Short mmCIF file of C-alpha atoms in Angstrom, two decimals:
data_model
loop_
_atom_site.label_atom_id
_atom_site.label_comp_id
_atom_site.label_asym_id
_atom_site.label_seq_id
_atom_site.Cartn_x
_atom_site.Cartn_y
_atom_site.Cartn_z
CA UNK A 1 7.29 -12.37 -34.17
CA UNK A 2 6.76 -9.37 -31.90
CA UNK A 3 9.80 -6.38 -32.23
CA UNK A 4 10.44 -3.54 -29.51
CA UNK A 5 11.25 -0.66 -32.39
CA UNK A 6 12.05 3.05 -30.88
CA UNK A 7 14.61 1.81 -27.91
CA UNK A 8 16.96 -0.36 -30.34
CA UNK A 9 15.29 -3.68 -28.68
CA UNK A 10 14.50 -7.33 -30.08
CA UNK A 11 13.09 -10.41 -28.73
CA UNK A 12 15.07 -13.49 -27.38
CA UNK A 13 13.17 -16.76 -28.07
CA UNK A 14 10.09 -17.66 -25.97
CA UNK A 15 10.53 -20.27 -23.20
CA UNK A 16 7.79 -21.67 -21.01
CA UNK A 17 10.07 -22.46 -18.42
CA UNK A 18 11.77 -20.29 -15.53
CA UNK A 19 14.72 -17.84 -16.86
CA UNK A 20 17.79 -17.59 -15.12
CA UNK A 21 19.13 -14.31 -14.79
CA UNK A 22 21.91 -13.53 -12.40
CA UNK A 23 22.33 -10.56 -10.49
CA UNK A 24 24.65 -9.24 -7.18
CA UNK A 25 26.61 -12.77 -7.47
CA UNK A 26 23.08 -14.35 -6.90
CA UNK A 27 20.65 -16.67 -9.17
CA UNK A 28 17.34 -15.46 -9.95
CA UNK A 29 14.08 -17.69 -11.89
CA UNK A 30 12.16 -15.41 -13.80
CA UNK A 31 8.60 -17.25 -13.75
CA UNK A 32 6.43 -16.86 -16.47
CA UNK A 33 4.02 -17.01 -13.33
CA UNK A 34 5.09 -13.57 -12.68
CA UNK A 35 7.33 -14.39 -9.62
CA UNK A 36 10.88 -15.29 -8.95
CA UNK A 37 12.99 -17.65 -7.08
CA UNK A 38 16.21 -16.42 -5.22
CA UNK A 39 18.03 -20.15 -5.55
CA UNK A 40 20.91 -19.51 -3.40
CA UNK A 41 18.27 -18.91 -0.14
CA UNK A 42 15.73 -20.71 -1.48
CA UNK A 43 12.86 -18.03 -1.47
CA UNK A 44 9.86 -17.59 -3.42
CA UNK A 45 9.55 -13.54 -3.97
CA UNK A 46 5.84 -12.29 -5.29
CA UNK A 47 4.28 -8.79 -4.99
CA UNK A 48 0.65 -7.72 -5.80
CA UNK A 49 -1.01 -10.41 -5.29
CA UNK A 50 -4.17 -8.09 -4.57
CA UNK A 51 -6.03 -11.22 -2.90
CA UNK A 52 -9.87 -10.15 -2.19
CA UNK A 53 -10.34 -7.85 -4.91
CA UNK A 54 -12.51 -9.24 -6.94
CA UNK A 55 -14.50 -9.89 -3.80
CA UNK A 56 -13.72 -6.21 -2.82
CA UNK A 57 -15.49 -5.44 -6.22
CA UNK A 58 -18.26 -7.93 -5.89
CA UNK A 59 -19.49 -6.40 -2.59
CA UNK A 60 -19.65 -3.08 -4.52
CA UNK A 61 -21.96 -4.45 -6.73
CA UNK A 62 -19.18 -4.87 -9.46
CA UNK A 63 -19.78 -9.10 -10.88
CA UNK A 64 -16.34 -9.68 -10.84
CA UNK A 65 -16.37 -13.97 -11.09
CA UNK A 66 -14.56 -15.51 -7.85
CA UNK A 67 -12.73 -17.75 -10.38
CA UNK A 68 -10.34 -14.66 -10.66
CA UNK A 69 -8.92 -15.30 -6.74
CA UNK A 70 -9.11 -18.99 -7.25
CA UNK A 71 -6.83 -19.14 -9.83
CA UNK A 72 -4.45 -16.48 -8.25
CA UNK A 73 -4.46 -19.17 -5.45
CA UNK A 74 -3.97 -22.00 -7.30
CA UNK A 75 -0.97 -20.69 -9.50
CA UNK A 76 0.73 -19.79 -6.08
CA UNK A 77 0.44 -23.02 -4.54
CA UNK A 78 1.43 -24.64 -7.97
CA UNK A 79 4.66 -22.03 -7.51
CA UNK A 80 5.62 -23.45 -4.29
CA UNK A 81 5.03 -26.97 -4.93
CA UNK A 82 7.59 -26.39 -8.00
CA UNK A 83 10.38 -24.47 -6.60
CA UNK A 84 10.01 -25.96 -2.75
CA UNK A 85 11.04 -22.77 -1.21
CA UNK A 86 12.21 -22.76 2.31
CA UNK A 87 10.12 -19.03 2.52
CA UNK A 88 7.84 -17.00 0.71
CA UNK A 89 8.47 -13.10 0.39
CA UNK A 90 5.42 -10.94 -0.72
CA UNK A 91 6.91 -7.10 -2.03
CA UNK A 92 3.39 -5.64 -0.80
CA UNK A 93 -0.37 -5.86 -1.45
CA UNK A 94 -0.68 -9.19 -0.58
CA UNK A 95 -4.32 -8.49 0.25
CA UNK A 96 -6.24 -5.47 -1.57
CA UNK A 97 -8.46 -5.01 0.96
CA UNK A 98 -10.80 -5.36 4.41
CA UNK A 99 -11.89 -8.63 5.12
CA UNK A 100 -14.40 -10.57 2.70
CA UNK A 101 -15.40 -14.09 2.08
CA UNK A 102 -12.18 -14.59 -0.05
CA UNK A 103 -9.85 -14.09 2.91
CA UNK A 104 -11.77 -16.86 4.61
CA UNK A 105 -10.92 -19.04 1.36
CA UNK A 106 -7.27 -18.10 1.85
CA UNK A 107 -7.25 -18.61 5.34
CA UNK A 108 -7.73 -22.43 4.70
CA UNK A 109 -5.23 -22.95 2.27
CA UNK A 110 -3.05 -20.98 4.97
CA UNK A 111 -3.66 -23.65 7.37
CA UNK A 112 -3.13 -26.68 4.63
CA UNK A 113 0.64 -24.80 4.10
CA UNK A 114 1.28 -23.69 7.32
CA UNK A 115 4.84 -25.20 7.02
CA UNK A 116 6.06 -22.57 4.80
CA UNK A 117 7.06 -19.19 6.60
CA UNK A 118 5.58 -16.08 5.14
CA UNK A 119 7.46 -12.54 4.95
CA UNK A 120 5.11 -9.64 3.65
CA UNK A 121 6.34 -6.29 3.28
CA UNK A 122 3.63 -4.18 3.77
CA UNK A 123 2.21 -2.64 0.76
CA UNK A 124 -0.43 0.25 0.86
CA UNK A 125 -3.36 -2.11 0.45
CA UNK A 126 -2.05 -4.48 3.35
CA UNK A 127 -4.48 -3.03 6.26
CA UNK A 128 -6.01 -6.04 8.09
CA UNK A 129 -5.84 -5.79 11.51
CA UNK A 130 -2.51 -6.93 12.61
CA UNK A 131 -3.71 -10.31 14.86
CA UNK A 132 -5.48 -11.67 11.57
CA UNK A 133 -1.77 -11.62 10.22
CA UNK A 134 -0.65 -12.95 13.38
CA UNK A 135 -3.10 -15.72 14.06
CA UNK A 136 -2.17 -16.67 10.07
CA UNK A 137 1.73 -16.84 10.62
CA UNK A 138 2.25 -13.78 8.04
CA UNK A 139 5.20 -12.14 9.59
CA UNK A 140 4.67 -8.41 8.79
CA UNK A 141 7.59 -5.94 7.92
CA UNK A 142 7.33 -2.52 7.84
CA UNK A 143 8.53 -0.34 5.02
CA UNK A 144 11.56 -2.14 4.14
CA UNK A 145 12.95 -5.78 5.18
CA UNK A 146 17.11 -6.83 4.33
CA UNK A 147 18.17 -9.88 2.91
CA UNK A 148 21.67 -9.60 1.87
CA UNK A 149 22.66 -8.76 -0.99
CA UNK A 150 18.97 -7.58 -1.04
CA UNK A 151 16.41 -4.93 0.14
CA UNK A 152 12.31 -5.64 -0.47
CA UNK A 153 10.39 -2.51 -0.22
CA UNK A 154 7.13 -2.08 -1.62
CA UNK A 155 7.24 1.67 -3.96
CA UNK A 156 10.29 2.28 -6.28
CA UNK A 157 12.17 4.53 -4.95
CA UNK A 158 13.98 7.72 -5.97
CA UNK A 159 17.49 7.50 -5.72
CA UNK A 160 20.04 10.08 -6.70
CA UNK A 161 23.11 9.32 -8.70
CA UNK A 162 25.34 10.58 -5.65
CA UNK A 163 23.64 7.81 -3.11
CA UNK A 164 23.52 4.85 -5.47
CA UNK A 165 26.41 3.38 -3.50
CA UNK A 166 24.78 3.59 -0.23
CA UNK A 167 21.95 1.32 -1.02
CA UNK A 168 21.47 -2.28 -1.41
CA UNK A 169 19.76 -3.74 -4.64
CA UNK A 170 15.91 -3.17 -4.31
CA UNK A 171 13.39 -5.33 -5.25
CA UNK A 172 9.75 -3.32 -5.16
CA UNK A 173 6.82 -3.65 -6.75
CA UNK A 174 3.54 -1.39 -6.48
CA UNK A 175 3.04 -0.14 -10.20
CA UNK A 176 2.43 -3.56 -11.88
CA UNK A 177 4.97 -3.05 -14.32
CA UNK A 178 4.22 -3.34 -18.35
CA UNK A 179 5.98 -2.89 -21.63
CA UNK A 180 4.62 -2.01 -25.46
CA UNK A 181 5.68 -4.50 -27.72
CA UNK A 182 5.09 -3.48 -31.59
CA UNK A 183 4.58 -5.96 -34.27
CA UNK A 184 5.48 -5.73 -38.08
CA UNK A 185 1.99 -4.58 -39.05
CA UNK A 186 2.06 -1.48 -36.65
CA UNK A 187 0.23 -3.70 -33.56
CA UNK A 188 0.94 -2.45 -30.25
CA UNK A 189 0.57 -5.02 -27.52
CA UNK A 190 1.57 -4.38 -23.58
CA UNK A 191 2.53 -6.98 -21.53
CA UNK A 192 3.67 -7.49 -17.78
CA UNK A 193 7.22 -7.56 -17.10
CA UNK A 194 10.05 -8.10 -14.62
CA UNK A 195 12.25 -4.48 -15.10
CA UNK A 196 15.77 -4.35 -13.96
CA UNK A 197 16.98 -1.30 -13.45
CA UNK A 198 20.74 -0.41 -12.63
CA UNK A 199 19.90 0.35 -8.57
CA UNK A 200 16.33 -1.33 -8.30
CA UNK A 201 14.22 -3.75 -10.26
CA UNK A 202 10.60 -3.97 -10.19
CA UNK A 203 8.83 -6.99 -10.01
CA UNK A 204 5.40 -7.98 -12.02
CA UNK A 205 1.91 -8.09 -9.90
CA UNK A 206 1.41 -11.52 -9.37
CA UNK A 207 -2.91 -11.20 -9.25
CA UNK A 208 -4.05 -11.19 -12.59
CA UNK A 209 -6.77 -8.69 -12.10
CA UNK A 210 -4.61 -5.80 -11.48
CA UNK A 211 -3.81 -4.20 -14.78
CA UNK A 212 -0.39 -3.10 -15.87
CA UNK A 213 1.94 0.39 -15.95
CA UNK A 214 3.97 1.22 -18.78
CA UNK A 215 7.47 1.91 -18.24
CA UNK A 216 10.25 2.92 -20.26
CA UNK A 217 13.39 1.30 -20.15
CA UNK A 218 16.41 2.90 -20.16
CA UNK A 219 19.94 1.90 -22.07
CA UNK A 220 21.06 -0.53 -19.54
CA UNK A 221 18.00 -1.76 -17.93
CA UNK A 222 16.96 -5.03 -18.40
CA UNK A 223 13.49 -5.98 -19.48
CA UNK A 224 11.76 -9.53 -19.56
CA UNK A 225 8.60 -9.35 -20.87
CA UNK A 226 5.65 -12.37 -19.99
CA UNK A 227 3.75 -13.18 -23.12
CA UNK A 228 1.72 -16.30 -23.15
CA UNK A 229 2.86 -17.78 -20.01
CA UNK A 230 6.87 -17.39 -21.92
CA UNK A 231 9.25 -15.00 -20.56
CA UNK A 232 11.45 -13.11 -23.54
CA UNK A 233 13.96 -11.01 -22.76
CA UNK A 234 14.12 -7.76 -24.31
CA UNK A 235 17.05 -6.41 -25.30
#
């Protein structure tokens, strides 16, 4: 069993399946995936995805295996064929790069889902040329895009305490969030993490070669850690 010590924190039990967690009147799935779905609209909602990067890397000379982007791929058509979303929402860096043979790759699983409408929010890796996003039915938003109760926007923000009440509840993403975990023998582990703060939350990168960010909650946020394909809750 794995204890969060200095904060006051402990670990709910472990569950392989989605976590509910409500917030703003709406339901939210925490996927041990590292993605969420928003049940009352029916979307899917990933960020950093980073697809390409480990052919970004290989083109650099780096021998990063191209079973890394495969597997991204297949856990996010394995994520849509489970929650049948009626849209998919990517918080930024869908793409980490310029075009390489792994966007071709994508491009054909594009076509085989072409049924399900795409909503990216550009991140700062997102810099194809805007027809490739066109010609693949990726509808582009700049900065910020609203879904009420809602506002996706790729980089946390900074927010005073005197404007909290002017802004919607933001969902970003951009730092690949993480949180230290210590054990009873001293360990330290970090793991990937949705992070609910009170104004924002900030979701995990969905590509698994992307690293994580430490953060450190606060009080009142609300952490759920992803450990083993589980989601616990840290409270």
């Amino acid at each position: 069993m794995l204890k969060r010590k200095k904060q006051g924190l402990h670990l709910q039990p472990m569950t392989q399946q989605p976590v509910r967690f409500q917030l703003q009147q709406q339901t939210l799935w925490l996927s041990p995936e590292s993605c969420l779905f928003w049940e009352e609209e029916k979307r899917l909602i990933v960020s950093d995805i980073h697809f390409g990067k480990s052919g970004h890397f290989r083109k650099e000379g780096i021998g990063i295996p191209q079973t890394v982007f495969k597997e991204d791929l297949q856990r996010l058509v394995a994520q849509v064929q489970f929650f049948q979303p009626k849209e998919l929402i990517v918080v930024g860096d869908f793409f980490h790069s310029r075009m390489n043979n792994e966007i071709r790759l994508f491009e054909k699983w594009r076509n085989d889902l072409s049924h399900l409408p795409i909503q990216l929010v550009r991140g700062n890796h997102d810099i194809l040329n805007d027809h490739w996003y066109e010609a693949n039915a990726i509808t582009v938003q700049e900065e910020v895009m609203d879904q009420h109760p809602f506002r996706f926007t790729h980089e946390p923000p900074v927010i005073k305490k005197d404007e909290t009440s002017k802004h919607p509840y933001l969902f970003t993403g951009h730092i690949h969030p993480g949180i230290r975990v210590e054990g009873f023998a001293k360990q330290s582990l970090r793991f990937p993490c949705f992070y609910f703060a009170e104004q924002y939350a900030v979701l995990p990168a969905f590509g698994r070669f992307t690293g994580t960010h430490t953060l450190k909650p606060k009080k009142k946020d609300k952490v759920f850690a992803i450990v083993n394909k589980s989601i616990i809750e840290l409270q």
